[in-house]
PDB file of C-alpha atoms in Angstrom:
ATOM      1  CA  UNK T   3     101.469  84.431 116.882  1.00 93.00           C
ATOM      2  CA  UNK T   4     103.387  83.441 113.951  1.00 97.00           C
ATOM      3  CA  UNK T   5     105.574  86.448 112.399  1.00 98.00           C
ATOM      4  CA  UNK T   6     106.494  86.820 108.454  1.00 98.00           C
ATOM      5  CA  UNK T   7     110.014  88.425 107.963  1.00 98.00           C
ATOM      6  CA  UNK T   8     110.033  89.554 104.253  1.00 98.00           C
ATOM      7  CA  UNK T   9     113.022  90.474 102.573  1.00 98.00           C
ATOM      8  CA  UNK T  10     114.637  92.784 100.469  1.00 98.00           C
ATOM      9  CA  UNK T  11     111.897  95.771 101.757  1.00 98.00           C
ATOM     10  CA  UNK T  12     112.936  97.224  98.777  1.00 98.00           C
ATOM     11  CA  UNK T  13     114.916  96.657  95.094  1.00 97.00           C
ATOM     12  CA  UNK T  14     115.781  98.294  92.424  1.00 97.00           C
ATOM     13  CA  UNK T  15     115.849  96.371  89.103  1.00 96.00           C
ATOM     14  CA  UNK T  16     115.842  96.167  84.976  1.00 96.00           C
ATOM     15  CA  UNK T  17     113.314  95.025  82.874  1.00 96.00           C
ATOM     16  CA  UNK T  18     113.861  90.946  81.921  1.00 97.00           C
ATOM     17  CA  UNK T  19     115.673  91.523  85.112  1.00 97.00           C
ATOM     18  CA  UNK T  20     114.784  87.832  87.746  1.00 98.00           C
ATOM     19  CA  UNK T  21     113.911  88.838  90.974  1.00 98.00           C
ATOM     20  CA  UNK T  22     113.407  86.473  93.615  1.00 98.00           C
ATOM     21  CA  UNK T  23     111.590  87.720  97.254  1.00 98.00           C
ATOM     22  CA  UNK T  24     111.968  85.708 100.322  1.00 98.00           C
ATOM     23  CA  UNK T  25     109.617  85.415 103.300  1.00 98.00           C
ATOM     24  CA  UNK T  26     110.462  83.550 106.291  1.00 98.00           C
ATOM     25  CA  UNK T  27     107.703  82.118 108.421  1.00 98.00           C
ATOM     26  CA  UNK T  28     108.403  82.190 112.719  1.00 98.00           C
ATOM     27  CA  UNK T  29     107.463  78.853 113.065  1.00 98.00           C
ATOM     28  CA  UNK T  30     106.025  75.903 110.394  1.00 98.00           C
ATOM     29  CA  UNK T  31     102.995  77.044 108.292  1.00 98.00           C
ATOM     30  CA  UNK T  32     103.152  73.881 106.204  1.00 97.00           C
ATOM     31  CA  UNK T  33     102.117  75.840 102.582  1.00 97.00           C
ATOM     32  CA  UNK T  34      99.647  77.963 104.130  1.00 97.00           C
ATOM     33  CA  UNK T  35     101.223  81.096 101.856  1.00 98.00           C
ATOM     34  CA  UNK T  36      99.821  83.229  99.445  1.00 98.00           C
ATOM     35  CA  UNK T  37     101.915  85.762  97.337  1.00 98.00           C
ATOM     36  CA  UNK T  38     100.008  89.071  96.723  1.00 98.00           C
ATOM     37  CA  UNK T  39     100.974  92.471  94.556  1.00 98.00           C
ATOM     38  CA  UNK T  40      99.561  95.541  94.835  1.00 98.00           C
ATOM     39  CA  UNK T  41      99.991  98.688  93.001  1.00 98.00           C
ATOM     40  CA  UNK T  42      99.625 102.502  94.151  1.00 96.00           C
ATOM     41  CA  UNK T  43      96.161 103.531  94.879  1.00 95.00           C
ATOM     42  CA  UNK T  44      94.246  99.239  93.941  1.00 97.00           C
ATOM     43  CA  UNK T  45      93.836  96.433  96.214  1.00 98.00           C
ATOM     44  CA  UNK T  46      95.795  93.546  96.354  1.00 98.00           C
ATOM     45  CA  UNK T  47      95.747  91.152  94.036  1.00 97.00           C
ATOM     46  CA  UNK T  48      96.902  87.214  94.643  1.00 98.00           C
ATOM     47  CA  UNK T  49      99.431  85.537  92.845  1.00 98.00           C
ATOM     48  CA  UNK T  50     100.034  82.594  94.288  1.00 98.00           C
ATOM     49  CA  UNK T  51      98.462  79.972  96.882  1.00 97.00           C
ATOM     50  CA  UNK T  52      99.753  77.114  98.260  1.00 97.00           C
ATOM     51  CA  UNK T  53     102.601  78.366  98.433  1.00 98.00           C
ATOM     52  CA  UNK T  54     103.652  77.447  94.483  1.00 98.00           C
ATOM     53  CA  UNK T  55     100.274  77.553  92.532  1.00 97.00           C
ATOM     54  CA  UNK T  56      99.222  80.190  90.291  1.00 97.00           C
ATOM     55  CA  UNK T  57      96.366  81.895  90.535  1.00 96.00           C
ATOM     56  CA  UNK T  58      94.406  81.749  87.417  1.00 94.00           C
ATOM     57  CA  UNK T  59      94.802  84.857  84.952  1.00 95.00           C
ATOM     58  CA  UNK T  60      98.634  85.609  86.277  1.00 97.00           C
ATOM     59  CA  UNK T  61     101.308  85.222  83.758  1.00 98.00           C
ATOM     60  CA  UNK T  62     103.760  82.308  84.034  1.00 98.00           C
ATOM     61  CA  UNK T  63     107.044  84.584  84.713  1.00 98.00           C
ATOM     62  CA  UNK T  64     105.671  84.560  88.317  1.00 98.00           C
ATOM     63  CA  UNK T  65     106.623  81.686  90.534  1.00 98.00           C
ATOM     64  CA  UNK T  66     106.570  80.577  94.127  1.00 98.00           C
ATOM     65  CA  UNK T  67     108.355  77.786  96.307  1.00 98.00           C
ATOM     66  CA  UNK T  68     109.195  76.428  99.917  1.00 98.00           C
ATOM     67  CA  UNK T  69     107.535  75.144 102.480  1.00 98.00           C
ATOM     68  CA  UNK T  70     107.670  75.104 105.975  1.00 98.00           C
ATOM     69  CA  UNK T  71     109.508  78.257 106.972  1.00 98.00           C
ATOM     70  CA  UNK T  72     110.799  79.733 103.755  1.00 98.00           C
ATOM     71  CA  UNK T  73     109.256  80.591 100.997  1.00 98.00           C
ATOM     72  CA  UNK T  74     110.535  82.655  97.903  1.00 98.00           C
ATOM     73  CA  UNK T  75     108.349  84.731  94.744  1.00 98.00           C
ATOM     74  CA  UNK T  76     110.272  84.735  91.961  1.00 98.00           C
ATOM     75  CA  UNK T  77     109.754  86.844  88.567  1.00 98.00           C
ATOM     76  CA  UNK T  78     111.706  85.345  86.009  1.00 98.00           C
ATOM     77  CA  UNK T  79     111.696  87.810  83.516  1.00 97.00           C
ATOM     78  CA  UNK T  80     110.626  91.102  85.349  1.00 97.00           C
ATOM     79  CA  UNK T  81     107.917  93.167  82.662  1.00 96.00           C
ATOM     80  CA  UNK T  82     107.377  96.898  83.089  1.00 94.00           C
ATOM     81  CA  UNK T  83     103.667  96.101  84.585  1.00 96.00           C
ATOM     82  CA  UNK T  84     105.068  94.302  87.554  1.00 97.00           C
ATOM     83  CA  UNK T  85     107.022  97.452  89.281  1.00 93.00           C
ATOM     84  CA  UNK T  86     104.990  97.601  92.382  1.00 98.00           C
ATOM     85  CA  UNK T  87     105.008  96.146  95.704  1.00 98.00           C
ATOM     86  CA  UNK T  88     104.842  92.613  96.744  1.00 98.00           C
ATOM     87  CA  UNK T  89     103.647  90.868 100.165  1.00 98.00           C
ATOM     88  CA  UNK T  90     103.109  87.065 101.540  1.00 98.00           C
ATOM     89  CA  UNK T  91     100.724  86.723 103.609  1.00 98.00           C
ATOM     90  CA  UNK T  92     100.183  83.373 105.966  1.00 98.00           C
ATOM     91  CA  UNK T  93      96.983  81.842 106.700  1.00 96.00           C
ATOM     92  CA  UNK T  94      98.177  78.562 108.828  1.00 96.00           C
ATOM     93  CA  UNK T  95      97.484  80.447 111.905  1.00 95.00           C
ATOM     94  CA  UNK T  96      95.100  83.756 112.072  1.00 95.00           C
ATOM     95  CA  UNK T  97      96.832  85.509 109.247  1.00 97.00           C
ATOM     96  CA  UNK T  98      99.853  87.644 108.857  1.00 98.00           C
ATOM     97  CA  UNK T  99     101.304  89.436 106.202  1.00 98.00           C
ATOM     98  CA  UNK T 100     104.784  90.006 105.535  1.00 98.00           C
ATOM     99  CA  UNK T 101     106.583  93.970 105.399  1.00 98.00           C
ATOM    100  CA  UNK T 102     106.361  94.131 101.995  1.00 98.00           C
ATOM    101  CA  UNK T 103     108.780  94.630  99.043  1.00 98.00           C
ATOM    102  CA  UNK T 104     108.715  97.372  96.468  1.00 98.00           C
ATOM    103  CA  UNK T 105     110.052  96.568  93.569  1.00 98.00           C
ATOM    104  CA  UNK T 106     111.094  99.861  91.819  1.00 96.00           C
ATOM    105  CA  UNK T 107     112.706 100.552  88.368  1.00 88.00           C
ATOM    106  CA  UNK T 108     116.615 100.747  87.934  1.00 88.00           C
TER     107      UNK T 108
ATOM    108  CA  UNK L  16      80.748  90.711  88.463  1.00 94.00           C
ATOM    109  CA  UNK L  17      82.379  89.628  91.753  1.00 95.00           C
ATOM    110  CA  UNK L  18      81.967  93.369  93.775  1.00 97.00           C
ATOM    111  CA  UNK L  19      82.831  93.739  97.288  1.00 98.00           C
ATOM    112  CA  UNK L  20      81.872  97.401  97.984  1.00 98.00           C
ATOM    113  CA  UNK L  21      82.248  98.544 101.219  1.00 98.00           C
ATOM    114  CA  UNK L  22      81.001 101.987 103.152  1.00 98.00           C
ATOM    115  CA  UNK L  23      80.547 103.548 106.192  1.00 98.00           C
ATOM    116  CA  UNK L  24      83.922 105.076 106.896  1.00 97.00           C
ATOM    117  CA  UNK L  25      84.573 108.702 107.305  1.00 98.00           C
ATOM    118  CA  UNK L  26      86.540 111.085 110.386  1.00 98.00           C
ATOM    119  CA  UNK L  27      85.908 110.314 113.828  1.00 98.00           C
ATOM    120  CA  UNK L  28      87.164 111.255 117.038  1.00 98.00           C
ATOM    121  CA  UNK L  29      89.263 109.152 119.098  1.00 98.00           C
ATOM    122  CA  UNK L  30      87.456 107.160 121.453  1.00 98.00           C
ATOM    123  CA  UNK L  31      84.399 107.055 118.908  1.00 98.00           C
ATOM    124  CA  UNK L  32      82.994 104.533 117.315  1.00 98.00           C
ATOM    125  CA  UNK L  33      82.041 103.368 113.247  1.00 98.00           C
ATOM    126  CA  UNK L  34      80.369 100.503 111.411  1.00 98.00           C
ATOM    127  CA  UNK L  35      82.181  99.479 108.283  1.00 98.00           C
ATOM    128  CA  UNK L  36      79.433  97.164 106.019  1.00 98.00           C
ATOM    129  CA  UNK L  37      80.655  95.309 102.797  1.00 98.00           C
ATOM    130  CA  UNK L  38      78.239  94.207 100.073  1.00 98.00           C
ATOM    131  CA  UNK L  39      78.904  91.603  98.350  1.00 98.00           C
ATOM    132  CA  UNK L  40      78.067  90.653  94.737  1.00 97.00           C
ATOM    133  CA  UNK L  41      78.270  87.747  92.029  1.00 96.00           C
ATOM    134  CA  UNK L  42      79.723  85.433  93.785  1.00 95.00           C
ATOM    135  CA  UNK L  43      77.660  82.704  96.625  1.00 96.00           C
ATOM    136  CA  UNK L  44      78.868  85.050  99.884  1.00 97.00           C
ATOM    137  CA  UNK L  45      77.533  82.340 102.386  1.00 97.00           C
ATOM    138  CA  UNK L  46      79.776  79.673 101.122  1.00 96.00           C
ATOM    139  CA  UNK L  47      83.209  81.735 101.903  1.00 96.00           C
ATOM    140  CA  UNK L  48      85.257  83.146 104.704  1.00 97.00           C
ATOM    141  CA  UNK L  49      85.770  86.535 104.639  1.00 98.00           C
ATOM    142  CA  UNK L  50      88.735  89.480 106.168  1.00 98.00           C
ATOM    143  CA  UNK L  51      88.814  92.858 106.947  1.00 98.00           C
ATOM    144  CA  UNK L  52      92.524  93.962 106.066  1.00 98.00           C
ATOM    145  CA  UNK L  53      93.520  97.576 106.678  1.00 98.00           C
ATOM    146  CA  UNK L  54      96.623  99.713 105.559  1.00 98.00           C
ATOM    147  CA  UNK L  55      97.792 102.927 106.931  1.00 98.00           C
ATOM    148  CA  UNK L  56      98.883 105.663 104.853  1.00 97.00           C
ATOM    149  CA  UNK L  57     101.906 104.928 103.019  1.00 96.00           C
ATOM    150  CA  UNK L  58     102.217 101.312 105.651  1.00 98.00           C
ATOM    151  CA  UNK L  59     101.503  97.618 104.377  1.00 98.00           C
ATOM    152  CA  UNK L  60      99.194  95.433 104.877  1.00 98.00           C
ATOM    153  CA  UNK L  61      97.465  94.801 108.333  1.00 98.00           C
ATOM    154  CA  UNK L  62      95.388  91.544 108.963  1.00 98.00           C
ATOM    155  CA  UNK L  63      92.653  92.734 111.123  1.00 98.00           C
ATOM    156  CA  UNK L  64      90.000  90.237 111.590  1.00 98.00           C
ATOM    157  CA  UNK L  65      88.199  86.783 109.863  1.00 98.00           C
ATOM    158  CA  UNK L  66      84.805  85.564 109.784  1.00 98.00           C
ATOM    159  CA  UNK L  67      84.135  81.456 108.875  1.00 97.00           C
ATOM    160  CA  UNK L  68      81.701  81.349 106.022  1.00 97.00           C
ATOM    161  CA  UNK L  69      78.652  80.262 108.709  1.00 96.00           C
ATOM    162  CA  UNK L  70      80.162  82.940 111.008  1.00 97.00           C
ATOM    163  CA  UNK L  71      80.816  80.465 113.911  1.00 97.00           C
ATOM    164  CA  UNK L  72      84.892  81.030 113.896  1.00 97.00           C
ATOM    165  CA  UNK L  73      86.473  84.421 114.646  1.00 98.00           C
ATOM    166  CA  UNK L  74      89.533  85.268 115.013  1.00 97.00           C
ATOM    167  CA  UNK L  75      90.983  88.949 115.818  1.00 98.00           C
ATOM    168  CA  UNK L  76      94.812  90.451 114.881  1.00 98.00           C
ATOM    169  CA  UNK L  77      96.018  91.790 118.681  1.00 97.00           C
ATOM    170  CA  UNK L  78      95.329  95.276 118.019  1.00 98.00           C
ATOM    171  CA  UNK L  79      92.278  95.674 117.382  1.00 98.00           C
ATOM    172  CA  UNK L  80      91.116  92.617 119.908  1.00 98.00           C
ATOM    173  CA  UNK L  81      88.481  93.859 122.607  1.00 98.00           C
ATOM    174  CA  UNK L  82      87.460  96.386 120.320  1.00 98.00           C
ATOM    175  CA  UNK L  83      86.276  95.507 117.085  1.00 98.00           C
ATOM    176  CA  UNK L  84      83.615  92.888 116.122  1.00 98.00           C
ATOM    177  CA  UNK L  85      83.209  91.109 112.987  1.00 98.00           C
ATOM    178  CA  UNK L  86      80.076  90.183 111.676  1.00 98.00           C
ATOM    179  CA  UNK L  87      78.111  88.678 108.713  1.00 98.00           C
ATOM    180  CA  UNK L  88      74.735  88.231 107.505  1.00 98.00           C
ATOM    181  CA  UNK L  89      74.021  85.753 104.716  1.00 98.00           C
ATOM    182  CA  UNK L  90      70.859  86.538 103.542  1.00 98.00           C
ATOM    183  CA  UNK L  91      71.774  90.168 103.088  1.00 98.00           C
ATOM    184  CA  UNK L  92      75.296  88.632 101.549  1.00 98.00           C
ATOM    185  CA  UNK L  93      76.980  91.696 103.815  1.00 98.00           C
ATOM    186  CA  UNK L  94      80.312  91.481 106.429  1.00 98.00           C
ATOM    187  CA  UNK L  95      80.311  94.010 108.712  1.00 98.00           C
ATOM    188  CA  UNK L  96      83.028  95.462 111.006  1.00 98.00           C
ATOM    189  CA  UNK L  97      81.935  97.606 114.098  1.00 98.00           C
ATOM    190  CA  UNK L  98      84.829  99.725 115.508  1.00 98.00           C
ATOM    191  CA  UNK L  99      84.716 101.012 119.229  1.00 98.00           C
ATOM    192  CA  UNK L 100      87.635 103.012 121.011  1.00 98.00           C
ATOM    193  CA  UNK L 101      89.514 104.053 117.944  1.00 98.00           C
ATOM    194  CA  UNK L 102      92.668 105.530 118.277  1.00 98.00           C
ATOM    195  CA  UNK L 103      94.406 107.518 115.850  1.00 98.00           C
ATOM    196  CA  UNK L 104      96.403 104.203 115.210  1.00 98.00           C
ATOM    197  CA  UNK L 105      93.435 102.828 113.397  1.00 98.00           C
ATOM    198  CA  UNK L 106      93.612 105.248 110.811  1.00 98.00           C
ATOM    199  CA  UNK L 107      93.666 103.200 107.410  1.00 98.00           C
ATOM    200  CA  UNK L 108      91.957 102.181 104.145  1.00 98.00           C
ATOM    201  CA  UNK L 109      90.020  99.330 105.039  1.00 98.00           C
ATOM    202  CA  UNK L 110      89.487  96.691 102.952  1.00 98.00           C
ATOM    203  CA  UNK L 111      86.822  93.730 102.864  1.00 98.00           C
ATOM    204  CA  UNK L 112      88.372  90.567 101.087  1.00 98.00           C
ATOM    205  CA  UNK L 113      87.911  86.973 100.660  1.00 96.00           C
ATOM    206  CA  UNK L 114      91.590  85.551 100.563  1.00 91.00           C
ATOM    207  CA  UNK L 115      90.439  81.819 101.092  1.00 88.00           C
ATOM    208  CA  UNK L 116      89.502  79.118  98.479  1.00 86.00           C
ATOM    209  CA  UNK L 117      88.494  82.479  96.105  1.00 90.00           C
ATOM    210  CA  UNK L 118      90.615  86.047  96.370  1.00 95.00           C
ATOM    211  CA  UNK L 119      88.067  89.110  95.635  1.00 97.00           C
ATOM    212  CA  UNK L 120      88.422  92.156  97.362  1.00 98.00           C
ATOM    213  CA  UNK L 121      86.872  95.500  97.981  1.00 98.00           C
ATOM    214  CA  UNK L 122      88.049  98.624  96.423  1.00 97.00           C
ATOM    215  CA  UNK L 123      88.917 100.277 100.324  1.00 98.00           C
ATOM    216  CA  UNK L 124      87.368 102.980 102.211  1.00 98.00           C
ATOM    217  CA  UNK L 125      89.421 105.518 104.570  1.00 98.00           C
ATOM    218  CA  UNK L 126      88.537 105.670 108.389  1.00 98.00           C
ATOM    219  CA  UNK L 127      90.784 108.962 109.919  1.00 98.00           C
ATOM    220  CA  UNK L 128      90.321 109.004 113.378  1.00 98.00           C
ATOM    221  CA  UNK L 129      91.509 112.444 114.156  1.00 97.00           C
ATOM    222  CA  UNK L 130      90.254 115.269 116.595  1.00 96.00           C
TER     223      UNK L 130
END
């Protein structure tokens, strides 16, 4: 089974703060990787598939990149309404998400 | 409106047994795969199981293999997720979702298995 190691599990940051998130894949997965964020108490909500495309409706300050076996979110200008907690999740194989990263206010 | 609204959870016992349905809503169900995802209290995100949009491809995360089924009918646009043997390691908001082509999801419903 392929494994998703997701790092930080945790940061602390500023608003207009970047933030980049890494996820590294066990073996290839090609872009089979979706970013997703979720906040307390709602589902999850996709950012990006295909590893760097936006989903439609998310703001532009959210980006993704890699391929392969690593793959990185990055917010470039981080807003108050993105403090929450970020996964991938890979769908080459079955599908596997990573441990998550909450992204908390400095 | 896309709605996935799922039902059927509740407390059971360990060792029991529940049927988690999903209804699904505004969108054409029989054209898309669809999950169940799960996520303990205060845990991330667990893959548990996928359905093919014709529901001839399965697949199963290794807990819950042997013991859960997924399941879909079309015509009643529904998934459905029966749960045998639960364990108190199953306890979790469970969530229906699409996460294919198309990303809808359910709004969760809590399963405690507990005696």
């Amino acid at each position: 089974d392929i494994q998703m190691t997701q790092s930080p599990s945790s940061l602390s940051a500023s608003v207009g703060d970047r933030v980049t998130i890494t996820c590294r894949a066990s073996q290839g997965i090609r872009n089979d990787l979706g970013w997703y964020q979720q906040k307390p108490g709602k589902a999850p909500k996709r950012l990006i598939y295909a590893a760097s495309s936006l989903q439609s409706g998310v703001p532009s300050r959210f980006s993704g990149s890699g391929s392969g076996t690593e793959f990185t979110l990055t917010i470039s200008s981080l807003q108050p309404e993105d403090f929450a907690t970020y996964y991938c999740l890979q769908h080459n194989s079955y599908r596997t998400f990573g441990q998550g990263t909450k992204v908390e206010i400095k | 409106e896309v709605q996935l609204v799922e039902s059927g959870g509740g407390l059971v016992q360990p060792g029991g047994s529940l049927r988690l349905s999903c209804a699904a809503s505004g969108f054409t169900f029989s054209s898309y795969e669809m999950n169940w995802v799960r996520q303990a209290p205060g845990k991330g995100l667990e893959w548990v199981s996928y359905i093919s949009s014709n529901g001839f491809t399965i697949y199963y995360a290794d807990s819950v293999k042997g013991r859960f089924t997924i399941s879909r009918d079309n015509a009643k646009n529904s998934l459905y997720l029966q749960m045998n043997s639960l364990r108190a390691e199953d306890t979790a908001v469970y969530y229906c979702a699409s996460m294919g082509r198309i990303d809808y999801w359910g709004q969760g419903i809590l399963v405690t298995v507990s005696s």
